[in-house]
mmCIF file of C-alpha atoms in Angstrom:
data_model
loop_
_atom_site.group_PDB
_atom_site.id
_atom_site.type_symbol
_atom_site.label_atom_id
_atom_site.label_comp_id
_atom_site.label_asym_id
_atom_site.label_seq_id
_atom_site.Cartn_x
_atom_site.Cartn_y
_atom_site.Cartn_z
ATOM 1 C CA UNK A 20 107.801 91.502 120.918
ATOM 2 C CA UNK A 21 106.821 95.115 120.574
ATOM 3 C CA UNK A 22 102.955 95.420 119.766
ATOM 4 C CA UNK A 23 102.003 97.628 117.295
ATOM 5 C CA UNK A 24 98.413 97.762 118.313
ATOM 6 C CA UNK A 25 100.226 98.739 121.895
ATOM 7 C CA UNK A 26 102.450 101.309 120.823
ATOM 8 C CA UNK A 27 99.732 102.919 118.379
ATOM 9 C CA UNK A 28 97.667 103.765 121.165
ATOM 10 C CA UNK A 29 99.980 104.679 123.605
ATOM 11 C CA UNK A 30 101.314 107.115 120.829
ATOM 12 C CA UNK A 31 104.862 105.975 121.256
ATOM 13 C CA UNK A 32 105.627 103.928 118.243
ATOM 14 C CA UNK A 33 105.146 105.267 114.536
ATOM 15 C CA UNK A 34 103.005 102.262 113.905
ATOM 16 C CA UNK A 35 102.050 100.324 110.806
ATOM 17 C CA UNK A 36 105.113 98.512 107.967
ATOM 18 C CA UNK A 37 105.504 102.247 106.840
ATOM 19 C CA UNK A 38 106.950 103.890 110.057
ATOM 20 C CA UNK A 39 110.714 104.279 110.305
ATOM 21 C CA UNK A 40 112.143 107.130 112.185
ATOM 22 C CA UNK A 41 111.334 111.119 113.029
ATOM 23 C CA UNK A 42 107.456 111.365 114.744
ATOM 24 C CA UNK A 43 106.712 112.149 111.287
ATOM 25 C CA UNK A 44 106.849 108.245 110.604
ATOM 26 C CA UNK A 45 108.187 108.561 106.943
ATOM 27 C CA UNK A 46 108.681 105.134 106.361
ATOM 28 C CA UNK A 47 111.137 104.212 103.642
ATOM 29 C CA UNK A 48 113.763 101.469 102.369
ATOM 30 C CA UNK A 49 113.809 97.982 103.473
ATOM 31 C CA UNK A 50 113.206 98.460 107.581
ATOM 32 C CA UNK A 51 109.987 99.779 106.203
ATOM 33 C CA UNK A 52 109.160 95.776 106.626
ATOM 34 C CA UNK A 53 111.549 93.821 109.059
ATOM 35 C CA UNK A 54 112.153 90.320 107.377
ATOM 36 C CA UNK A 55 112.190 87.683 109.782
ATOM 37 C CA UNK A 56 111.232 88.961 112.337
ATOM 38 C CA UNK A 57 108.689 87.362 114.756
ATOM 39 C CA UNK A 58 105.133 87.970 114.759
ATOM 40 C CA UNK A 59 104.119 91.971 113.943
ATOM 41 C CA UNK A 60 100.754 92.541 116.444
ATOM 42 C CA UNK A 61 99.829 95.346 113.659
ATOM 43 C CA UNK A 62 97.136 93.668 111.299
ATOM 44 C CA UNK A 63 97.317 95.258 107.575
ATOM 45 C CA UNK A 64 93.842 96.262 106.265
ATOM 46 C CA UNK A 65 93.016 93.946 103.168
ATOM 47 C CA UNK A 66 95.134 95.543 100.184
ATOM 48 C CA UNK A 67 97.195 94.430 97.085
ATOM 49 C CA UNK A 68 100.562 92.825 98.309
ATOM 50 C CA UNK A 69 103.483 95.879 98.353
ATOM 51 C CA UNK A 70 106.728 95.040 96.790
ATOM 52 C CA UNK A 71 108.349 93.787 99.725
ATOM 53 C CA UNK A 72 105.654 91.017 100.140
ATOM 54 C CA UNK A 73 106.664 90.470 96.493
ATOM 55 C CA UNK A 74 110.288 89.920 96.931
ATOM 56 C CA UNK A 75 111.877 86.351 97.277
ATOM 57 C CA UNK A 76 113.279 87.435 100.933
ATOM 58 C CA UNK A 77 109.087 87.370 101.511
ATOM 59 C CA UNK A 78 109.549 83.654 102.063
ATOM 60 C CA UNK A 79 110.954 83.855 105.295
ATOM 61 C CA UNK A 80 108.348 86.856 106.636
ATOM 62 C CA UNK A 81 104.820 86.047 107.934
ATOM 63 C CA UNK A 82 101.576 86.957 104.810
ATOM 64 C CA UNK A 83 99.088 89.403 105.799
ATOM 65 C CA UNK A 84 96.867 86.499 107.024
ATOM 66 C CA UNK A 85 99.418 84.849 109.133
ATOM 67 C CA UNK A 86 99.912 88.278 110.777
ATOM 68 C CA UNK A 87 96.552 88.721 111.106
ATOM 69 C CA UNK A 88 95.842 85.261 112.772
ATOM 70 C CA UNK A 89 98.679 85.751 115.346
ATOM 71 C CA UNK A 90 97.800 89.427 116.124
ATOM 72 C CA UNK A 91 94.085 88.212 117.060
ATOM 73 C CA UNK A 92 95.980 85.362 119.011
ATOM 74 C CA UNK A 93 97.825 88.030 121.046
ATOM 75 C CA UNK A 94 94.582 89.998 121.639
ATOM 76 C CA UNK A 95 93.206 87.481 123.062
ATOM 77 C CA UNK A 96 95.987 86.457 125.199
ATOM 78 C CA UNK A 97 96.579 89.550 126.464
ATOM 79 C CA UNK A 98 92.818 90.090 127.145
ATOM 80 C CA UNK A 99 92.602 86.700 129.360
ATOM 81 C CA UNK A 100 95.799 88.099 131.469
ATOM 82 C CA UNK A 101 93.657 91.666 131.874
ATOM 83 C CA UNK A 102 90.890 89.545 132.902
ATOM 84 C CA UNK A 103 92.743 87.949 135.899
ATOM 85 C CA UNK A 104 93.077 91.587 137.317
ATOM 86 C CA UNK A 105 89.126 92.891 136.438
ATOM 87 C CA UNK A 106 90.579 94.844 133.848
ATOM 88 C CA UNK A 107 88.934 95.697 130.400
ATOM 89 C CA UNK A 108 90.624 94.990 127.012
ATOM 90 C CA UNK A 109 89.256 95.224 123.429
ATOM 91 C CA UNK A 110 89.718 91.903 121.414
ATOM 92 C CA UNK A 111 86.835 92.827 119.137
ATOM 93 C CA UNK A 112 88.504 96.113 117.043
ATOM 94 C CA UNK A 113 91.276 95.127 114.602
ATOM 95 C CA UNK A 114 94.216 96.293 115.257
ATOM 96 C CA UNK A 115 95.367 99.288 113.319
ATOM 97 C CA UNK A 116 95.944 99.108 109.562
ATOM 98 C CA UNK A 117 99.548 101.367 109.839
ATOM 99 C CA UNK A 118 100.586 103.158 106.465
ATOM 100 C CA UNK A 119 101.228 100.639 103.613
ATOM 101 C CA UNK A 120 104.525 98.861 102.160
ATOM 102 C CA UNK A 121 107.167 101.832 101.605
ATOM 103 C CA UNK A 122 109.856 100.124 99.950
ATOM 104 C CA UNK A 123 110.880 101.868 97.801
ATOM 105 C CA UNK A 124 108.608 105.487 99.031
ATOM 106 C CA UNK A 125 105.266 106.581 98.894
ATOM 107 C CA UNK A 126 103.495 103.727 97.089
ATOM 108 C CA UNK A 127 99.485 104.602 98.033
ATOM 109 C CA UNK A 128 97.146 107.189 96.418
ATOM 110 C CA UNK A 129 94.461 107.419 99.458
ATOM 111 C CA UNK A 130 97.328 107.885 102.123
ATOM 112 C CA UNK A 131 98.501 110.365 99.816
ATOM 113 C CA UNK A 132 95.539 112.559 99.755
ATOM 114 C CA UNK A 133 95.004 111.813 103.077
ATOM 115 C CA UNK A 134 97.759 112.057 105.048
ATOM 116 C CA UNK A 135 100.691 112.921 102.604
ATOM 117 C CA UNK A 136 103.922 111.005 103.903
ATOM 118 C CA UNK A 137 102.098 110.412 107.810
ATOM 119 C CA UNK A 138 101.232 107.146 108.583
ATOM 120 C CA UNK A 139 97.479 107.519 110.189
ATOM 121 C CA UNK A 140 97.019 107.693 113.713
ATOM 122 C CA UNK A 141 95.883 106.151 116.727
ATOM 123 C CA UNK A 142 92.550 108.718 116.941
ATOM 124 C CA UNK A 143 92.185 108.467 113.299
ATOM 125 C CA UNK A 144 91.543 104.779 113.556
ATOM 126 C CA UNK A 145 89.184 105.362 116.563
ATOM 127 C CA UNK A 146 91.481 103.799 118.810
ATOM 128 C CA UNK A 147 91.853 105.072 122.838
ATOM 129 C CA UNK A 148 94.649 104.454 125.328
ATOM 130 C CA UNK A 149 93.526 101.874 128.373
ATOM 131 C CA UNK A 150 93.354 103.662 131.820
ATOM 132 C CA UNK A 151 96.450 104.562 133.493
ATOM 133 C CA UNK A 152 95.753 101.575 136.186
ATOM 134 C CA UNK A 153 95.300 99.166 132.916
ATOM 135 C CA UNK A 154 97.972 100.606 131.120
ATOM 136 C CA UNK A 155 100.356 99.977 133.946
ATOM 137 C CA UNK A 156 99.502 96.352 133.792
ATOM 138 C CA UNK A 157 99.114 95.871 130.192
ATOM 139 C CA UNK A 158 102.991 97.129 130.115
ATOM 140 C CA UNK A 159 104.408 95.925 133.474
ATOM 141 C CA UNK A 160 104.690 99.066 135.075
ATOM 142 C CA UNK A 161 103.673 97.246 138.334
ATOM 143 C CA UNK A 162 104.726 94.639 139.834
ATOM 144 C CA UNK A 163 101.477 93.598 141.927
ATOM 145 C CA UNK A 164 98.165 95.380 141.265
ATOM 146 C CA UNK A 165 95.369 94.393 144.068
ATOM 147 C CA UNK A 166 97.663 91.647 145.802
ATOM 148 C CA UNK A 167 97.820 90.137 142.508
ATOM 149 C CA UNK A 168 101.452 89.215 140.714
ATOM 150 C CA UNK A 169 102.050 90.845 137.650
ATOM 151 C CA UNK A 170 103.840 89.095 134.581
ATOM 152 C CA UNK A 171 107.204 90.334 134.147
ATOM 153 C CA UNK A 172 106.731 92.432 131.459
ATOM 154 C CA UNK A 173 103.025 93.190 132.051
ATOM 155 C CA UNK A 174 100.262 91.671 130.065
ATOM 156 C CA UNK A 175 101.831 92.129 126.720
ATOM 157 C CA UNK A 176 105.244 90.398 127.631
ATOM 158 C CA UNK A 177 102.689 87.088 129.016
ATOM 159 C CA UNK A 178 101.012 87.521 125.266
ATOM 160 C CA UNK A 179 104.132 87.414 123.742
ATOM 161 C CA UNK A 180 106.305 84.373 125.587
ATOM 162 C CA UNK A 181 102.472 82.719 124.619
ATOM 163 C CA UNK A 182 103.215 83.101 120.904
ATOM 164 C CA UNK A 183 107.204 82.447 121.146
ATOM 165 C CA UNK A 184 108.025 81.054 124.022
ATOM 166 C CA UNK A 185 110.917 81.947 125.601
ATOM 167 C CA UNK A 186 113.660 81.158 123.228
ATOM 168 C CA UNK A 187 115.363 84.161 121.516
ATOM 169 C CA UNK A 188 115.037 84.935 117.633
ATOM 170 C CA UNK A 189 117.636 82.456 115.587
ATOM 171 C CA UNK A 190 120.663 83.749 113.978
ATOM 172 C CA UNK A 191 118.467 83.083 110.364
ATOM 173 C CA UNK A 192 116.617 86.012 111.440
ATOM 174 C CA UNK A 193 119.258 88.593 111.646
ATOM 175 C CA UNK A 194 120.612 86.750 108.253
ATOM 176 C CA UNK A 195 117.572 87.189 106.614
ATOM 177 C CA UNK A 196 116.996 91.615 107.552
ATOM 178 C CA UNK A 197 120.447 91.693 106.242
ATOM 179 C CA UNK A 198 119.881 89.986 103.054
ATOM 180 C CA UNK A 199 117.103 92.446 102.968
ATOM 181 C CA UNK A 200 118.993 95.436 103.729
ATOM 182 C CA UNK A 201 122.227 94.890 101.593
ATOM 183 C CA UNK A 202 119.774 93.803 98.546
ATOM 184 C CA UNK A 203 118.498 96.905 98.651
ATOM 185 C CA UNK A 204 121.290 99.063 98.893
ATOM 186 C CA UNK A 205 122.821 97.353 96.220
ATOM 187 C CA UNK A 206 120.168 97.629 93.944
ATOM 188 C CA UNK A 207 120.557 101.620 94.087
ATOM 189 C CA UNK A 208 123.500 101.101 91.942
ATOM 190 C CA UNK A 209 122.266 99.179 89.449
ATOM 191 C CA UNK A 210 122.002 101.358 86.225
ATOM 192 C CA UNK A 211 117.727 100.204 85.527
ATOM 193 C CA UNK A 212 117.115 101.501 88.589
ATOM 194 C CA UNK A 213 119.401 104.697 88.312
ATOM 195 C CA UNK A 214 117.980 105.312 85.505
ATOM 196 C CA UNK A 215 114.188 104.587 86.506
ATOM 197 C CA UNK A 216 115.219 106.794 89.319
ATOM 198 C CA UNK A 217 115.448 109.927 86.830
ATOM 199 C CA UNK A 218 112.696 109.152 84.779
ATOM 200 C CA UNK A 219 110.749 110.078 88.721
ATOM 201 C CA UNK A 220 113.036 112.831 89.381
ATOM 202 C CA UNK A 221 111.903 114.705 85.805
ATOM 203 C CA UNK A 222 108.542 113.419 86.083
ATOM 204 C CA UNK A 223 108.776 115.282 89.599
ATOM 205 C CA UNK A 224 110.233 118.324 88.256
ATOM 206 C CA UNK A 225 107.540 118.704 85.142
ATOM 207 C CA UNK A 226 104.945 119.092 88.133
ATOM 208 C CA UNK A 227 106.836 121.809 90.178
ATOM 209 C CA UNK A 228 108.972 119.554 92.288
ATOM 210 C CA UNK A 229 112.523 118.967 92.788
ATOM 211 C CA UNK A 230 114.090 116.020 94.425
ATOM 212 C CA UNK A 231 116.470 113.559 93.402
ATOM 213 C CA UNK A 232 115.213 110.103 95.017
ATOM 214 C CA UNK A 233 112.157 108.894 95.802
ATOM 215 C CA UNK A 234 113.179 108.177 99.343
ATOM 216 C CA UNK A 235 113.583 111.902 99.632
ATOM 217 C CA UNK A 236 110.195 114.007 99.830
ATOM 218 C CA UNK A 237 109.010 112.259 103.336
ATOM 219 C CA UNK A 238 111.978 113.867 104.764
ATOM 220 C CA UNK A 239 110.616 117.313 104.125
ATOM 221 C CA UNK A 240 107.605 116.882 106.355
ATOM 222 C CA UNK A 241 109.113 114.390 109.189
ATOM 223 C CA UNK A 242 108.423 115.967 112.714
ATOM 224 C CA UNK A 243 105.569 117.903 111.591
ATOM 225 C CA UNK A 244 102.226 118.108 113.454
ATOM 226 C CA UNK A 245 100.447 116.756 110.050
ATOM 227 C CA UNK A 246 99.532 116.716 106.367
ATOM 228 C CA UNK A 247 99.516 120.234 105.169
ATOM 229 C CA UNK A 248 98.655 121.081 101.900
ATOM 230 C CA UNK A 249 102.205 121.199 100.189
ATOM 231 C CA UNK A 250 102.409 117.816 101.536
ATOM 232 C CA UNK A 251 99.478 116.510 100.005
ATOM 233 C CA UNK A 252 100.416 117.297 97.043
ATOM 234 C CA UNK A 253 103.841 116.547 97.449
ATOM 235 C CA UNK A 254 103.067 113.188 98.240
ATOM 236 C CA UNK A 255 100.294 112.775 95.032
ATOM 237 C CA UNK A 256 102.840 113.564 92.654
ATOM 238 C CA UNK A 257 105.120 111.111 94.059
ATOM 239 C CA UNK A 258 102.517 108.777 93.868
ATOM 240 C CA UNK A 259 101.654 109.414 90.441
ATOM 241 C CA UNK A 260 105.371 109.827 89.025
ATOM 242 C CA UNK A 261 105.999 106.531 89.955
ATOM 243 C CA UNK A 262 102.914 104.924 88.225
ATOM 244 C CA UNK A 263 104.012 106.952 85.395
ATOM 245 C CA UNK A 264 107.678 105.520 85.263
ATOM 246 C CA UNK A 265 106.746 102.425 86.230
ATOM 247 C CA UNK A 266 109.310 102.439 89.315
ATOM 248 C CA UNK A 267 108.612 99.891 91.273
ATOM 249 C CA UNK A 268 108.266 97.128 88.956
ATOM 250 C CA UNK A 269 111.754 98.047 87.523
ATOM 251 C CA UNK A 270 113.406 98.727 90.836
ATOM 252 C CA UNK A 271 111.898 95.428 92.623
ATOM 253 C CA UNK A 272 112.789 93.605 89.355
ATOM 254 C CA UNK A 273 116.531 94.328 90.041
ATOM 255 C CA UNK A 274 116.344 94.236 93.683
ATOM 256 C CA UNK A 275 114.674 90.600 93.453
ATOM 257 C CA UNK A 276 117.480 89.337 91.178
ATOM 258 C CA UNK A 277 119.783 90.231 93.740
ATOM 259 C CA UNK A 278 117.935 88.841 96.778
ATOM 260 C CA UNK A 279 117.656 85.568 94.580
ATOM 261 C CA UNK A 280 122.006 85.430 94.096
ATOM 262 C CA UNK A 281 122.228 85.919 98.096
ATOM 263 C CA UNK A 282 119.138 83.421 99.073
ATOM 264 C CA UNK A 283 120.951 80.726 96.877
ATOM 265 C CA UNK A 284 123.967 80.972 99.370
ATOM 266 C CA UNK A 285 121.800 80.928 102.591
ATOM 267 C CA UNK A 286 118.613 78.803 101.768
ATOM 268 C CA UNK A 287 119.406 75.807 104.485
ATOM 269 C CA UNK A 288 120.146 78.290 107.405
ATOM 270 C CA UNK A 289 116.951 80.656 106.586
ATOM 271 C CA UNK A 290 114.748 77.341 106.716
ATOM 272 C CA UNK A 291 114.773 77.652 110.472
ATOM 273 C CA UNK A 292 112.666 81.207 110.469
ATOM 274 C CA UNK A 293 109.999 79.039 108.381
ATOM 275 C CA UNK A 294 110.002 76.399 111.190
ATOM 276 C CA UNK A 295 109.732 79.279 113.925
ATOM 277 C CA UNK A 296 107.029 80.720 111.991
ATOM 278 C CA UNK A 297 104.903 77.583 112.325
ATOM 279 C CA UNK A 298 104.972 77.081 115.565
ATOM 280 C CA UNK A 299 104.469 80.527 116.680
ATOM 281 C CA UNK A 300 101.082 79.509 114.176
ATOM 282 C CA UNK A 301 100.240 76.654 116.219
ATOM 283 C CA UNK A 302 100.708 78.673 119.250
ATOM 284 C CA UNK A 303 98.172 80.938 117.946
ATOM 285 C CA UNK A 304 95.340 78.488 116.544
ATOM 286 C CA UNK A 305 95.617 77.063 120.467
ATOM 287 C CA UNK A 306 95.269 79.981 121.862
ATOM 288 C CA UNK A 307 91.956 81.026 119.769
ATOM 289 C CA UNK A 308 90.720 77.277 119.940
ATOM 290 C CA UNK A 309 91.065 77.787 124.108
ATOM 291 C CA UNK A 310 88.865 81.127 123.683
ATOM 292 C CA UNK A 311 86.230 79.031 121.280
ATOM 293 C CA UNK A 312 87.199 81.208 118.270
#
């Protein structure tokens, strides 16, 4: 399980549903949100559900408030295996809120103006990396600290085998992120979303920029130290063009008929990843009942 919270402050993940690839964290298609996948540590802040929580493939991913309950599950687990050593961990701050559903692009006005196509970062959400003696615990970068075992895997591999156990993701699971994947990638070729796709692309050009897709203007500013002004305003006219057009209903219209043909031919084998996700819940709920919460 790779913790977003983790990997946020340690500065060595992109962090949040949004980040995909470059250190710019651009975020974009369908691995903008892995489907059925186990439990994200990453909590989204309270926001209207983005198109991929919309989609029928949805089913078989955890909601925003069974992510939320299994992320404060893990912080607490991993904060009674810091304990055992004398070593400090927050369970109070939530973890970081990440850049929002990306889909199908930019989708979010304040990220926009605040951070163009970045996803926010660690120090923007007030978050600090542990010591370097914690850290090396927390991640299992020692095997004994003061006589002391370590987990295999550190403090955050004990908090995960907690929530899943040992047992390895099912089949359903890789099933379901293709479903996912090929869904979308067919649905570029439908004609209501080529064409929705050029309504953007002139909306784009009547403000003063060019580019073809909507998956294409994060590129630009990948790798880049932050949100410069061109970006900004890059990113706001992205935003707006595809309120304007009304992209995303039309495109996650299409892309949910598809999903709906392929689901039909998979529904029994998925049904496992709904029966994973409930006990990873139960997991969770005895984990918090153990810590009185």
């Amino acid at each position: 399980m790779c913790l977003g919270l983790v990997l946020a402050v340690a500065g060595c993940g992109s962090g949040g549903s949004g980040g995909s690839g470059g250190s710019g964290g651009s975020g974009r298609g369908p691995e903008s949100r892995p489907v059925g996948a186990d439990a994200p540590s990453a909590t989204p802040a309270a926001r209207a559900p983005g198109p991929s929580a919309r989609l029928p493939i949805a089913r078989y991913s955890l909601t925003t408030e069974e992510s939320a309950l299994l992320s404060k599950a893990e912080r607490r687990a991993m904060a009674e295996c810091m304990s055992r050593y004398g070593l400090p961990y927050d369970t109070v701050a939530e973890s970081p809120a990440g850049s929002s559903d990306r889909r199908y692009g930019l989708l979010d006005k304040t990220e926009a103006q605040t951070h163009g196509y970045h996803p926010p970062k660690a120090s923007d959400l007030g978050l600090k990396r542990p010591s370097d003696e914690a850290w090396r615990v927390l991640m299992g970068g020692v095997g004994t600290y003061k006589g002391r075992e370590v987990p295999s895997g550190g403090c955050v591999a004990e908090a995960g085998r907690a929530l899943r156990g040992d047992a390895e993701p099912p089949a359903a699971a890789k099933t379901a992120q293709e479903i996912s994947v090929s869904a979308f990638e067919e649905s570029r070729s439908v004609p209501e979303v080529k064409n929705v796709v050029a309504d953007w692309s002139a909306c784009m050009k009547a403000k003063g920029f060019t580019y073809a897709s909507p998956l294409d203007p994060a590129d630009d500013f990948t790798g880049r130290p932050g949100a410069s002004p061109q970006e900004v305003s890059t990113a706001m006219a992205d935003v707006a063009c595809k309120e304007e057009t009304k992209l995303v209903d039309t495109w996650l219209s299409v892309e949910a008929g598809i999903q709906q043909t392929k689901l039909a031919a998979h529904g029994d084998a998925l049904a496992v990843l709904e029966e994973r996700h409930r006990q990873q819940l139960d997991a969770a709920r005895t984990i918090l009942a153990r810590a009185g919460e």
